[in-house]
C-alpha cells in the first residue's frame, strides 16, 4: 500500500531510531576506563619536583631545604590546595565542591589515610571529595570503592578527576544513580583498595566512612 | 526538501566555553572530565548508530576518550568545535575496528533502539520502526554515517562535514538525498 510520510515525521522517526540510551553498567565501565587513563597521568607536580637537577651544589642544598619546608607545610594543607587547583578551572567540579557539605571523616588502613572531605547528593549523582594521604609519603588514588545508602542500594558506577602531590591525592567522584532509584541517607563509603600514582600494584585494605547529607 | 536543524540533546554548551575548557584540559584532568561528562552519551549513541553492538560501542567509547585525553593538545580551538573533533576520533576508532574484523552485515533492529514511552503508541510504531531500521542498516556506509552524526550525535551539517571531510553544502545534499530515498522506500512499503 502506498502512503505519504511527511519529511518531518521521518526525521522524528530517525531521531527515535538513533536514540540508543547508554545502559548504566556500560557507562560505569567507560567511567572506570577514563578514570584509569586520567589517573595514570600526573604531569605537573612530578616534573617540577623530580626532574634532573643541574643547579650548583649550594643552590641545590638551599633548594632542598626550601622543598623540605614546603613539603612540611604542604602535608598540612595539601588536600585543601589540591582541591582548590582541581576545581579552579573546571565549572562542573567547582560547582560540586562549593555546594557540597563538609564531612571531614577519616579511616586508616594499609598505610594510607582516606578522608571524606565533602559530599553532595543530587537526583542523578552522588558526589564525594576524598583525599588519600600515604603514611610513608606514597601518593595514591582511591581504587575500588562503592557507596551504600540507607535502603541498601549500592552505587558503583562512577567518574571523577583528581590530582596528587607530596604524598597526598585529592579526587572528586560522582557515583551514578540508576534510573528510578532515590538515594536515601545515611550513606556508607567503602573503599577496598588504593592505587599508587607510581603505577605500582594496588594496595588492598578496607576503609569505611559513614556520612549523611541531604539530597537536592 | 529541506532537512531541519538538529534539536539540542541535553544541555547546550557554547563552543567558546568548550574551547576554553579543552585548552585547560591539556594540563588539567578535571577539565577533561567536564568534557567527558558533556559528550560520553553522544559518542556512545553515534557508535550504536553506526552499527556497533552494545559491547563494541562501549569499548570504542572508552577508546575514543582515552585517545582524546592523550591527544587533547592537538585540538585546535576556533575551528569546527570539540564535538566534531571527538566524533572524528570515534569514527576512526570504529573504522579501525571494522577493518580488523571480517566484513559482516550491519545489525538491523537490534542496533537501532526504539524509545516510544507509550506502550500503545510503541506497538503501532513498531512495524514502521522495524522497517526503518532495516532500511537504514542497508544504506551505503557514508549515508549511514551522516545519519548517525545528525540523528544520534546531533551535529549540524557544517559539523558533520568537518567530521567526514565534505563541505557544508555537499553534506546537506547527502543528507537530503538519503532522507528522500528513505522516505520513498518507506512510502513504497519496501
XYZ file of N, CA and C in Angstrom, chain A residues 1-8 10-23 26-27 29-31 33-34 37-38 41-44 85-86 89-93 125 127 159-163, chain B residues 1 3-4 7 24 26-30 32-34 36-37 40-41 44-45 48-49 54-55 58-59 61-63 65-66 69 112-113 115 121 128-129 131-132 136 147-148 151-152 179 182-183 186-187:
294
model
N 0.846 -1.189 0.000
C 0.000 0.000 0.000
C 0.887 1.246 0.000
N 0.579 2.193 -0.882
C 1.393 3.406 -0.966
C 0.820 4.484 -0.044
N 1.653 5.203 0.673
C 1.201 6.289 1.541
C 2.273 7.364 1.533
N 1.934 8.532 2.083
C 2.894 9.626 2.058
C 3.311 9.984 3.485
N 4.584 9.789 3.786
C 5.112 10.105 5.116
C 5.719 11.500 5.070
N 5.201 12.457 5.886
C 5.806 13.791 5.878
C 7.277 13.711 6.273
N 8.070 14.609 5.664
C 9.525 14.570 5.905
C 9.853 14.759 7.378
N 9.104 15.687 8.041
C 9.396 15.955 9.444
C 9.111 14.722 10.294
N 9.403 11.703 9.363
C 10.505 10.771 9.131
C 11.734 11.165 9.956
N 11.967 12.473 10.049
C 13.104 12.921 10.865
C 12.889 12.599 12.339
N 11.644 12.763 12.801
C 11.339 12.404 14.196
C 11.557 10.911 14.396
N 11.108 10.114 13.412
C 11.293 8.661 13.496
C 12.775 8.305 13.521
N 13.569 9.035 12.729
C 15.017 8.773 12.724
C 15.653 9.146 14.067
N 15.198 10.262 14.629
C 15.720 10.647 15.944
C 15.441 9.561 16.968
N 14.227 9.016 16.913
C 13.883 7.939 17.853
C 14.714 6.691 17.565
N 14.865 6.416 16.274
C 15.596 5.197 15.901
C 17.055 5.238 16.354
N 17.619 6.444 16.380
C 19.035 6.573 16.753
C 19.227 6.908 18.235
N 18.124 6.922 18.994
C 18.232 7.343 20.404
C 18.626 6.184 21.305
N 19.783 5.616 21.083
C 20.225 4.491 21.917
C 20.716 5.013 23.261
N 20.010 4.655 24.321
C 20.448 5.085 25.654
C 21.643 4.234 26.090
N 22.523 4.850 26.859
C 23.702 4.127 27.346
C 23.340 3.466 28.674
N 23.324 2.130 28.719
C 22.968 1.463 29.976
C 23.940 1.824 31.104
N 27.195 -0.053 31.330
C 28.148 0.318 30.260
C 28.817 1.644 30.599
N 28.007 2.572 31.086
C 28.546 3.871 31.466
C 29.583 3.699 32.585
N 31.450 1.158 33.175
C 32.672 0.580 32.619
C 33.529 1.665 31.951
N 32.883 2.489 31.126
C 33.640 3.547 30.435
C 34.183 4.551 31.454
N 33.364 4.867 32.472
C 33.840 5.762 33.539
C 35.144 5.236 34.136
N 37.327 3.161 32.859
C 38.437 3.228 31.898
C 39.017 4.647 31.827
N 38.118 5.626 31.786
C 38.586 7.009 31.650
C 39.267 7.469 32.933
N 42.684 6.111 32.860
C 43.534 6.855 31.915
C 43.978 8.183 32.531
N 43.060 8.841 33.218
C 43.401 10.126 33.835
C 44.365 9.924 35.005
N 48.237 9.761 34.466
C 48.999 10.931 34.022
C 49.018 11.968 35.142
N 50.171 12.215 35.672
C 50.328 13.231 36.723
C 51.504 14.098 36.320
N 51.231 15.033 35.428
C 52.345 15.758 34.813
C 52.920 16.864 35.684
N 52.054 17.710 36.214
C 52.556 18.954 36.775
C 53.502 18.796 37.964
N 43.063 23.684 43.330
C 43.566 23.684 41.949
C 42.729 22.760 41.065
N 42.211 21.676 41.673
C 41.407 20.718 40.904
C 40.125 21.362 40.379
N 39.453 25.624 37.502
C 39.089 25.908 36.115
C 38.091 24.901 35.563
N 37.473 24.114 36.430
C 36.507 23.106 35.970
C 35.127 23.479 36.510
N 34.275 24.074 35.699
C 32.992 24.594 36.195
C 32.146 23.539 36.913
N 32.076 22.335 36.347
C 31.234 21.295 36.944
C 31.750 20.928 38.335
N 33.051 20.654 38.433
C 33.615 20.241 39.706
C 33.616 21.384 40.713
N 23.214 11.794 40.722
C 24.619 11.538 41.036
C 24.917 11.838 42.513
N 28.009 12.811 44.850
C 29.383 13.313 44.689
C 30.148 13.175 45.995
N 32.516 8.406 37.898
C 33.506 9.114 37.104
C 34.144 10.139 38.023
N 35.324 10.581 37.690
C 35.958 11.523 38.594
C 37.247 12.069 38.045
N 37.847 12.954 38.815
C 39.127 13.538 38.422
C 39.905 13.846 39.687
N 41.206 13.918 39.545
C 41.996 14.185 40.733
C 43.378 14.693 40.421
N 44.098 14.983 41.478
C 45.471 15.443 41.336
C 46.241 14.969 42.569
N 13.583 19.246 -0.890
C 13.244 19.024 0.518
C 14.353 19.582 1.409
N 16.058 19.700 5.126
C 16.052 18.976 6.401
C 16.204 19.965 7.539
N 15.551 19.651 8.664
C 15.559 20.593 9.777
C 16.892 20.532 10.524
N 17.885 19.008 16.859
C 17.446 19.567 18.138
C 18.525 19.314 19.177
N 42.270 24.081 28.653
C 42.632 23.775 30.051
C 42.889 22.284 30.236
N 44.453 20.333 28.516
C 45.813 19.913 28.159
C 46.656 19.678 29.406
N 46.315 20.384 30.497
C 47.109 20.193 31.723
C 46.244 19.925 32.948
N 44.938 19.942 32.766
C 44.054 19.791 33.923
C 43.047 18.678 33.665
N 43.184 17.598 34.430
C 42.327 16.446 34.203
C 40.861 16.736 34.544
N 40.657 17.632 35.488
C 39.282 17.972 35.855
C 38.549 18.582 34.662
N 39.142 17.924 31.563
C 38.820 16.844 30.630
C 37.601 16.068 31.112
N 37.491 15.888 32.425
C 36.330 15.184 32.978
C 35.037 15.907 32.617
N 35.096 17.218 32.666
C 33.917 18.019 32.299
C 33.536 17.758 30.844
N 34.243 15.099 29.143
C 33.770 13.704 29.100
C 32.287 13.639 29.468
N 31.933 14.311 30.560
C 30.526 14.305 31.001
C 29.610 14.868 29.913
N 29.956 11.931 26.558
C 30.059 10.469 26.563
C 28.818 9.793 25.964
N 27.631 10.288 26.291
C 26.406 9.660 25.779
C 26.310 9.843 24.262
N 28.591 7.379 22.482
C 28.017 6.026 22.530
C 26.862 5.896 21.543
N 25.972 6.897 21.503
C 24.826 6.868 20.570
C 25.301 6.815 19.126
N 26.587 3.339 18.279
C 25.462 2.418 18.114
C 24.771 2.688 16.783
N 24.662 3.977 16.442
C 24.030 4.351 15.179
C 24.810 3.882 13.966
N 26.292 -3.376 21.464
C 26.487 -2.693 22.746
C 27.911 -2.887 23.289
N 28.447 -4.089 23.133
C 29.812 -4.349 23.602
C 30.829 -3.497 22.838
N 30.553 0.222 23.662
C 31.120 0.526 24.985
C 32.642 0.603 24.900
N 33.236 -0.415 24.283
C 34.690 -0.457 24.172
C 35.203 0.742 23.365
N 33.759 3.599 22.838
C 33.560 4.860 23.567
C 34.744 5.082 24.520
N 35.120 4.017 25.219
C 36.273 4.134 26.134
C 37.542 4.484 25.345
N 37.748 3.787 24.226
C 38.940 4.037 23.394
C 38.946 5.491 22.896
N 37.681 8.197 24.278
C 38.067 9.175 25.302
C 39.521 8.986 25.749
N 40.001 7.753 25.727
C 41.420 7.551 26.048
C 42.294 8.262 25.017
N 42.021 12.087 25.378
C 42.801 12.623 26.500
C 44.283 12.675 26.145
N 19.353 -0.248 16.198
C 18.578 0.974 16.349
C 17.498 0.722 17.397
N 17.473 1.559 18.391
C 16.623 1.282 19.545
C 15.404 2.191 19.560
N 12.346 4.201 21.236
C 12.249 4.827 22.546
C 10.831 5.315 22.822
N 1.349 3.390 21.619
C 1.995 4.117 20.521
C 3.193 3.319 20.005
N 6.705 0.171 11.601
C 7.406 1.235 10.871
C 8.861 1.324 11.333
N 9.032 1.182 12.621
C 10.379 1.286 13.183
C 11.269 0.156 12.662
N 10.938 -1.506 9.933
C 11.257 -1.289 8.511
C 12.290 -0.183 8.342
N 12.126 0.888 9.122
C 13.085 2.000 9.034
C 14.488 1.517 9.431
N 17.773 1.624 7.093
C 18.989 2.352 7.497
C 20.189 1.413 7.490
N 23.800 10.049 8.710
C 22.573 9.991 9.519
C 22.905 9.841 11.004
N 23.880 8.988 11.314
C 24.255 8.780 12.725
C 24.808 10.069 13.323
N 21.485 12.363 13.594
C 20.378 11.994 14.478
C 20.829 11.321 15.781
N 21.990 10.721 15.812
C 22.478 10.145 17.074
C 23.365 11.146 17.809
N 17.606 11.040 3.115
C 16.287 11.057 3.755
C 15.189 10.903 2.692
N 15.015 7.271 1.781
C 14.365 6.508 2.852
C 12.851 6.707 2.798
N 12.445 7.951 2.598
C 11.020 8.287 2.547
C 10.337 7.543 1.397
N 10.052 3.865 2.250
C 9.001 3.624 3.247
C 7.622 3.772 2.622
N 7.444 4.795 1.784
C 6.149 5.017 1.127
C 5.785 3.856 0.199
